[in-house]
mmCIF file of C-alpha atoms in Angstrom:
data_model
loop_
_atom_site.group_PDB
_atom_site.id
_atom_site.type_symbol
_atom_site.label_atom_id
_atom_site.label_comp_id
_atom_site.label_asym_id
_atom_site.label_seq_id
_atom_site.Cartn_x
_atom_site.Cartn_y
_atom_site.Cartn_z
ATOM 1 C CA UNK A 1 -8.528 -0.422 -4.999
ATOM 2 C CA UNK A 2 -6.536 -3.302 -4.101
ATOM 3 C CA UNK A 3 -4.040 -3.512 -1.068
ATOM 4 C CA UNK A 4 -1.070 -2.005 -2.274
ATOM 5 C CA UNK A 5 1.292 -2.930 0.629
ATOM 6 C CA UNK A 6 4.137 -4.794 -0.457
ATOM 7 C CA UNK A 7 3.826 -8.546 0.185
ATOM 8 C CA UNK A 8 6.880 -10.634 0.913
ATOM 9 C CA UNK A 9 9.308 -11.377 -1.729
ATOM 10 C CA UNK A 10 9.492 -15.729 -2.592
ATOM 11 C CA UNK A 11 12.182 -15.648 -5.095
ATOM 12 C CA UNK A 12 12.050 -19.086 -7.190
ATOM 13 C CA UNK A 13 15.597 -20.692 -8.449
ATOM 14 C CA UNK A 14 16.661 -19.651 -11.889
ATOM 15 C CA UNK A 15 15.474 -21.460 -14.856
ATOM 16 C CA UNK A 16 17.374 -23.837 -16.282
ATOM 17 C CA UNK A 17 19.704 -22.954 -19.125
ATOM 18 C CA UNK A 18 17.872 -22.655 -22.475
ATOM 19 C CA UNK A 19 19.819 -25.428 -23.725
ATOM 20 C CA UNK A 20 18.288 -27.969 -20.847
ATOM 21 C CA UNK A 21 14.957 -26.048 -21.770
ATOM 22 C CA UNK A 22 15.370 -27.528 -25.129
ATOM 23 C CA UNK A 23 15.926 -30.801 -24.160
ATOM 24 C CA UNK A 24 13.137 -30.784 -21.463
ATOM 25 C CA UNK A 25 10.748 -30.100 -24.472
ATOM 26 C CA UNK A 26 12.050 -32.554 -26.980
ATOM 27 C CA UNK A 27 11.560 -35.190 -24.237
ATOM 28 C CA UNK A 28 8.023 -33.963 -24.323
ATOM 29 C CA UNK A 29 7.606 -34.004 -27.973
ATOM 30 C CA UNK A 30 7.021 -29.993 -28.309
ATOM 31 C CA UNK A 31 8.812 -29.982 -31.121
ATOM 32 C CA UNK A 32 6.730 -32.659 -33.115
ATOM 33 C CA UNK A 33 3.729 -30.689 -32.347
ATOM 34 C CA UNK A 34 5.200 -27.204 -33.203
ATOM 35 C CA UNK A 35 6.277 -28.797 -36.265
ATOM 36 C CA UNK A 36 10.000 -28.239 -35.875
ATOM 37 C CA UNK A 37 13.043 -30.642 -35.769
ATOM 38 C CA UNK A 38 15.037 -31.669 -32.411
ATOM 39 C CA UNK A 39 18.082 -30.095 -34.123
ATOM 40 C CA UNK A 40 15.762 -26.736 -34.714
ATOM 41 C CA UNK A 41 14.939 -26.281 -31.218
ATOM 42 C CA UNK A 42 18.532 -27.087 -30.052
ATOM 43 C CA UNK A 43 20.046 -25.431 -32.519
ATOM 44 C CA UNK A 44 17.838 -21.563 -31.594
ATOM 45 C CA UNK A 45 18.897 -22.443 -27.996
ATOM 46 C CA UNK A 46 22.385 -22.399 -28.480
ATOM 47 C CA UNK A 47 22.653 -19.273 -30.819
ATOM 48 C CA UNK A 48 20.181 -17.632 -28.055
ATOM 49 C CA UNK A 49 22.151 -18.529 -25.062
ATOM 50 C CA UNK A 50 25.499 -17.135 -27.367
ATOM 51 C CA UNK A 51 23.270 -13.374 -27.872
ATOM 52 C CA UNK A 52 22.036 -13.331 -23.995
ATOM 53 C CA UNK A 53 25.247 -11.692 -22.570
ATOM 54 C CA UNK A 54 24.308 -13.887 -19.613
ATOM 55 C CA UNK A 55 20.554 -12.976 -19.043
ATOM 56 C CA UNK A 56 18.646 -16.376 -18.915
ATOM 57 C CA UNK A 57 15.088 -16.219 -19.989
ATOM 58 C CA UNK A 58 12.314 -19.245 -20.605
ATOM 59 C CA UNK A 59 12.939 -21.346 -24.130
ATOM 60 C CA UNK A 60 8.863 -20.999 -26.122
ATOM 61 C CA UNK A 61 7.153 -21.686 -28.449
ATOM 62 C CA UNK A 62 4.823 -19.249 -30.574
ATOM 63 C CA UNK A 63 1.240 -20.027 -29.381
ATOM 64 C CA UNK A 64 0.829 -20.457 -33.192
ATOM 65 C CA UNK A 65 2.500 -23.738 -33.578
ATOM 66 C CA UNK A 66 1.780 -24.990 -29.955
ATOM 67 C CA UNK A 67 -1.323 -23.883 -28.100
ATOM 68 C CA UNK A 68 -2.771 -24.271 -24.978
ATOM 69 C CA UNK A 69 -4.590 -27.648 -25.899
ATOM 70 C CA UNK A 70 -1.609 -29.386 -26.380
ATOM 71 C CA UNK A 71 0.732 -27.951 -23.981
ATOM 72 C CA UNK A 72 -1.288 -28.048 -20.443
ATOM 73 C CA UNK A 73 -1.986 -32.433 -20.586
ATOM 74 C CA UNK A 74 2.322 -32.313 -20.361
ATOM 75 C CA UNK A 75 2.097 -30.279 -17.009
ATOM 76 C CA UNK A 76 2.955 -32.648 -14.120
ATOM 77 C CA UNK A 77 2.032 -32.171 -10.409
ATOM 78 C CA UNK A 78 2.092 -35.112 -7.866
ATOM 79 C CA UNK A 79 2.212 -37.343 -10.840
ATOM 80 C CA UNK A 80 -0.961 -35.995 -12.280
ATOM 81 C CA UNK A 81 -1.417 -34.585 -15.773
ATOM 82 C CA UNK A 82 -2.582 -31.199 -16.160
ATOM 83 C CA UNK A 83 -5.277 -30.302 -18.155
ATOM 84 C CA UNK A 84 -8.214 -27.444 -19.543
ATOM 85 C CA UNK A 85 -11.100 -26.950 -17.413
ATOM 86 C CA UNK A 86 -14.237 -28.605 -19.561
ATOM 87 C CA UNK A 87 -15.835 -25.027 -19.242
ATOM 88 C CA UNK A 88 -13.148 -23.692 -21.381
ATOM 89 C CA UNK A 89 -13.276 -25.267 -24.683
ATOM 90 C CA UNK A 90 -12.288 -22.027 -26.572
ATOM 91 C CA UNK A 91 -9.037 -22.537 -24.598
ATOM 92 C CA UNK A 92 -6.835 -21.855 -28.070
ATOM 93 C CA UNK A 93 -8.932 -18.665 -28.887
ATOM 94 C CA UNK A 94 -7.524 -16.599 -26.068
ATOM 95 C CA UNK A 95 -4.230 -14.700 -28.194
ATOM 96 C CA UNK A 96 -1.865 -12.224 -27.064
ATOM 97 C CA UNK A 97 -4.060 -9.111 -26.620
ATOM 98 C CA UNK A 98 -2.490 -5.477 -26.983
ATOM 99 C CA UNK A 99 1.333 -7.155 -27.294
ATOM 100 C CA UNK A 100 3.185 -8.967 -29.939
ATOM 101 C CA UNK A 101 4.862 -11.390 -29.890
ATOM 102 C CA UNK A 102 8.031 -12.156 -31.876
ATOM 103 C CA UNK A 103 7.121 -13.024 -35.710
ATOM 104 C CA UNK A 104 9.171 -16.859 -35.194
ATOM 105 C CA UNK A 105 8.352 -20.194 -34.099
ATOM 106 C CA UNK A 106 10.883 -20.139 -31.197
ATOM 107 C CA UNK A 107 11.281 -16.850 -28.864
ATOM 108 C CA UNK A 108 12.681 -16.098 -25.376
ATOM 109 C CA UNK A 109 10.506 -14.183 -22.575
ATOM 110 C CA UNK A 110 13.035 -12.389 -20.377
ATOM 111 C CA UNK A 111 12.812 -11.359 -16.515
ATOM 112 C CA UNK A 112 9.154 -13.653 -15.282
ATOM 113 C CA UNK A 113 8.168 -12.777 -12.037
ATOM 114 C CA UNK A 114 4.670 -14.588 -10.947
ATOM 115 C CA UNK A 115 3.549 -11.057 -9.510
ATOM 116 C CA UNK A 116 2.418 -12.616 -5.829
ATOM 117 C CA UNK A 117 2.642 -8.558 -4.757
ATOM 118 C CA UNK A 118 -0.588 -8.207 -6.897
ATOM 119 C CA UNK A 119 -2.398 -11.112 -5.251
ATOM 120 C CA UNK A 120 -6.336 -9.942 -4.061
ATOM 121 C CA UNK A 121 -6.387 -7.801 -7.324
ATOM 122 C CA UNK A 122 -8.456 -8.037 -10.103
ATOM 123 C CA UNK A 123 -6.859 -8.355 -13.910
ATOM 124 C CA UNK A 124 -7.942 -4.919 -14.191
ATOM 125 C CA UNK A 125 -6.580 -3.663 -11.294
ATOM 126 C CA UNK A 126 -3.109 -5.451 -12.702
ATOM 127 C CA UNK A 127 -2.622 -4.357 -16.052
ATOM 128 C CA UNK A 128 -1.929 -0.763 -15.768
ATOM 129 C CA UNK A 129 0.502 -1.438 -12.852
ATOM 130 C CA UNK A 130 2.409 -3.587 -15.029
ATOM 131 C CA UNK A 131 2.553 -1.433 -18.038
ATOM 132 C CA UNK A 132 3.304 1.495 -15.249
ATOM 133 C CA UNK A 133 6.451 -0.743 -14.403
ATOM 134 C CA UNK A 134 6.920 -1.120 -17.985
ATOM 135 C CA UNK A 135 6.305 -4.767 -17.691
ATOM 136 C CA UNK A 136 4.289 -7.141 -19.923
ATOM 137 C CA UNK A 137 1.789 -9.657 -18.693
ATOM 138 C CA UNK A 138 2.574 -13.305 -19.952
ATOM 139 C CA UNK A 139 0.170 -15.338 -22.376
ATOM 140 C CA UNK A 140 -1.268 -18.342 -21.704
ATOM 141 C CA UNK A 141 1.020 -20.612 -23.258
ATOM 142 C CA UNK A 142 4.078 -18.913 -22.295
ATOM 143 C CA UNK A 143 2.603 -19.604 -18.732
ATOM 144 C CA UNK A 144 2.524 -23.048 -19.201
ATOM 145 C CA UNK A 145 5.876 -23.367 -20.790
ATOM 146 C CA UNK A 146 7.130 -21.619 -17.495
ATOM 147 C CA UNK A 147 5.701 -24.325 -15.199
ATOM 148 C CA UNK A 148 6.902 -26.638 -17.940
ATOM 149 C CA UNK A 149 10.295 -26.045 -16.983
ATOM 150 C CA UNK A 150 10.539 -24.999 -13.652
ATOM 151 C CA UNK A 151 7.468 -26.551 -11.641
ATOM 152 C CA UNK A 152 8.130 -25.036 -8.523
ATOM 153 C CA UNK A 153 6.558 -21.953 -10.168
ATOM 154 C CA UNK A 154 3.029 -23.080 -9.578
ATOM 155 C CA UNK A 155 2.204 -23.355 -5.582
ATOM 156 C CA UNK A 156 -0.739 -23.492 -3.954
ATOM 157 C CA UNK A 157 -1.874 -20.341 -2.706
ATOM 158 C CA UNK A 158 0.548 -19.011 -5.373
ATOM 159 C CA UNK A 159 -0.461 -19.286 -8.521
ATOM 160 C CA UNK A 160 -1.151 -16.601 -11.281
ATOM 161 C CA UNK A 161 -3.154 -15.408 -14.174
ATOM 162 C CA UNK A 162 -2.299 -14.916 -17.647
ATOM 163 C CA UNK A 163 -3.418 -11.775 -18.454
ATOM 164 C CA UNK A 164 -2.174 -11.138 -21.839
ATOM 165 C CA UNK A 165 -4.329 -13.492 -23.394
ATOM 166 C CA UNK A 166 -7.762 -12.490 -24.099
ATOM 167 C CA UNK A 167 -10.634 -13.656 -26.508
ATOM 168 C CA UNK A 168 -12.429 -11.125 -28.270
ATOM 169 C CA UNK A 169 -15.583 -11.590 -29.356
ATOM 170 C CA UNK A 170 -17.217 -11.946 -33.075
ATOM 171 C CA UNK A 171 -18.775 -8.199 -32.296
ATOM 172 C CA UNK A 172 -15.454 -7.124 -31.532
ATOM 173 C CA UNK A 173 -15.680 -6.633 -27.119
ATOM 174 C CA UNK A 174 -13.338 -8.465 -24.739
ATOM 175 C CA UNK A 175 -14.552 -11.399 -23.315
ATOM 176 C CA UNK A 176 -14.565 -10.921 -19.411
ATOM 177 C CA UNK A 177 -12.937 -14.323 -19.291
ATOM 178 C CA UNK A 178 -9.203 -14.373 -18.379
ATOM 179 C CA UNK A 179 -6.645 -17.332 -18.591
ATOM 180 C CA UNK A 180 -5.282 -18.330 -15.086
ATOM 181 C CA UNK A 181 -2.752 -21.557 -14.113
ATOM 182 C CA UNK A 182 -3.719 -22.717 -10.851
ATOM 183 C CA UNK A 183 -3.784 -26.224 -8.718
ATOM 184 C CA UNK A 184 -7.375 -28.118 -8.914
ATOM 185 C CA UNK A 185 -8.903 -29.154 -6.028
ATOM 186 C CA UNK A 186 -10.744 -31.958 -6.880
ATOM 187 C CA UNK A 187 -13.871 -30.193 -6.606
ATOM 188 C CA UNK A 188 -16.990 -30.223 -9.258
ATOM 189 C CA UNK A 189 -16.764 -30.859 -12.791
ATOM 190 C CA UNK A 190 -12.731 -31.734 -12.296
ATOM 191 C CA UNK A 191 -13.170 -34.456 -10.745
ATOM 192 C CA UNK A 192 -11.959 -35.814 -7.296
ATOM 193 C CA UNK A 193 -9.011 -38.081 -9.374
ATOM 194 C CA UNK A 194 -7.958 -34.423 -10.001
ATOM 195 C CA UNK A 195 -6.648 -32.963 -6.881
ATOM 196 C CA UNK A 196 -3.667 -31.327 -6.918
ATOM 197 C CA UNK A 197 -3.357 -31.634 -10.668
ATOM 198 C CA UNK A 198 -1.760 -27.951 -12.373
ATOM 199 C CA UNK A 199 -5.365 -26.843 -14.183
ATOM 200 C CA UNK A 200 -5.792 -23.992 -16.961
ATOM 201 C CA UNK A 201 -8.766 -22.520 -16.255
ATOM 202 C CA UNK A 202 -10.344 -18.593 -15.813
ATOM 203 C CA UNK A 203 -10.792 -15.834 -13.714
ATOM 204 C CA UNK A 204 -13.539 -12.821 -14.646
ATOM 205 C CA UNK A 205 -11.825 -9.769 -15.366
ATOM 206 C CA UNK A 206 -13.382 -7.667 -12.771
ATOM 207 C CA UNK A 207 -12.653 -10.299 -9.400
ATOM 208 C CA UNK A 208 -10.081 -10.710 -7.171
ATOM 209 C CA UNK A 209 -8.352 -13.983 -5.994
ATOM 210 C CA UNK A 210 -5.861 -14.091 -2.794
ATOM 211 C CA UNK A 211 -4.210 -17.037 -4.422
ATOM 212 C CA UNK A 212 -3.535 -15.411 -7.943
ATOM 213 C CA UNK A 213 -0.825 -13.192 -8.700
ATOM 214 C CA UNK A 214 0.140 -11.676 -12.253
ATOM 215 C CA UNK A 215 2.826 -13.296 -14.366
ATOM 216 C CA UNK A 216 4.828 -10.606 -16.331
ATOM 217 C CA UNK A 217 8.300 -10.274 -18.083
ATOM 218 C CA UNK A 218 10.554 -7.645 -19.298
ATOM 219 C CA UNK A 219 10.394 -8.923 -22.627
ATOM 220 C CA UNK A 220 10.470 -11.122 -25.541
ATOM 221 C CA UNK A 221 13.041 -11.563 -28.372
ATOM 222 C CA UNK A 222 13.114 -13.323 -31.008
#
């Protein structure tokens, strides 16, 4: 089993309001790719700031209407463009796995936390710790939204897998591939003109990483 001792506590600014959320992916041209209107997206980010009773949360979109493909080439580090590791073509075939999500184009994840305590342990080492805390791992694109909007969130050394995305298989098993949003080092097939550039890439289910922690939330609403 992993090291269980508590690691030190980095706690990252709050996220901007959903309403600057909004406007941080219209500038991007989300919405055009999720197929929605700049009125649409503002519009769900008002009414959901107006239910949140003052709980903030990260504005995204369903996987559905903007995967993984198109959000990662918007990340930004050091001026660099993010991008999908060229071993991971399937990138869009990793879906929520034993969660749901809410049933609408536009949804709010409530309470992220990267999960740097569970750095060094494996993804399944993770999940029932989470679901212990009554916690739900993030998917892939929900990951990217969050570094999206609040870049800070990915640093090297601290960066974190996506565990609630997984790609089954035609015969029905779990790939032992799992969705992770790290910093590239320039190394191999990403290319030196790569380093430092945010990179979604994978993890095997069964290893540990000292530089990968869990993303999670409370929740999701719709």
């Amino acid at each position: 089993m992993p090291d269980t001792t508590p690691a030190p506590s980095i706690v990252l600014p709050a996220l901007p309001a959903l309403s600057a959320q909004a406007e941080r992916l219209i500038e991007l041209g989300v919405h055009e790719t999720a197929g929605l209107s700049a009125d649409e997206i503002r519009t769900f980010a008002v009414k959901a700031e107006a239910g949140a009773e003052g709980q903030g949360g990260l504005l995204a979109v369903h996987p559905d209407r903007a995967p993984a493909s198109a959000l990662a080439p918007l990340l930004r580090r050091d001026g660099k463009p993010g991008f999908v590791v060229v071993d991971m073509p399937d990138v869009d075939d990793f879906t929520p796995c034993a969660l749901e999500l809410p049933d609408a184009p536009l949804y709010v994840v409530t309470g992220i936390d990267r999960g740097d305590h569970m750095a060094n342990w494996s993804p399944d080492e993770a999940l029932p710790a989470l679901t212990k805390e009554d916690r739900t791992p993030l998917v892939l694109t929900e990951g990217v939204h969050w570094v999206l909007q609040q870049p800070e969130a990915l640093e090297r050394n601290l960066c974190f897998m996506t565990i609630g995305s997984r790609l089954r298989k035609p015969n029905g098993t779990l790939d032992a591939r799992t969705p992770a949003i790290w910093i590239s080092n320039g190394t191999g097939r990403d290319g030196r003109e790569r380093r430092n550039a945010p990179k979604v890439g994978w993890c095997w289910w069964n290893n540990r990483h000292t530089w990968l922690g869990f993303a999670s939330a409370t929740g999701r609403r719709g």
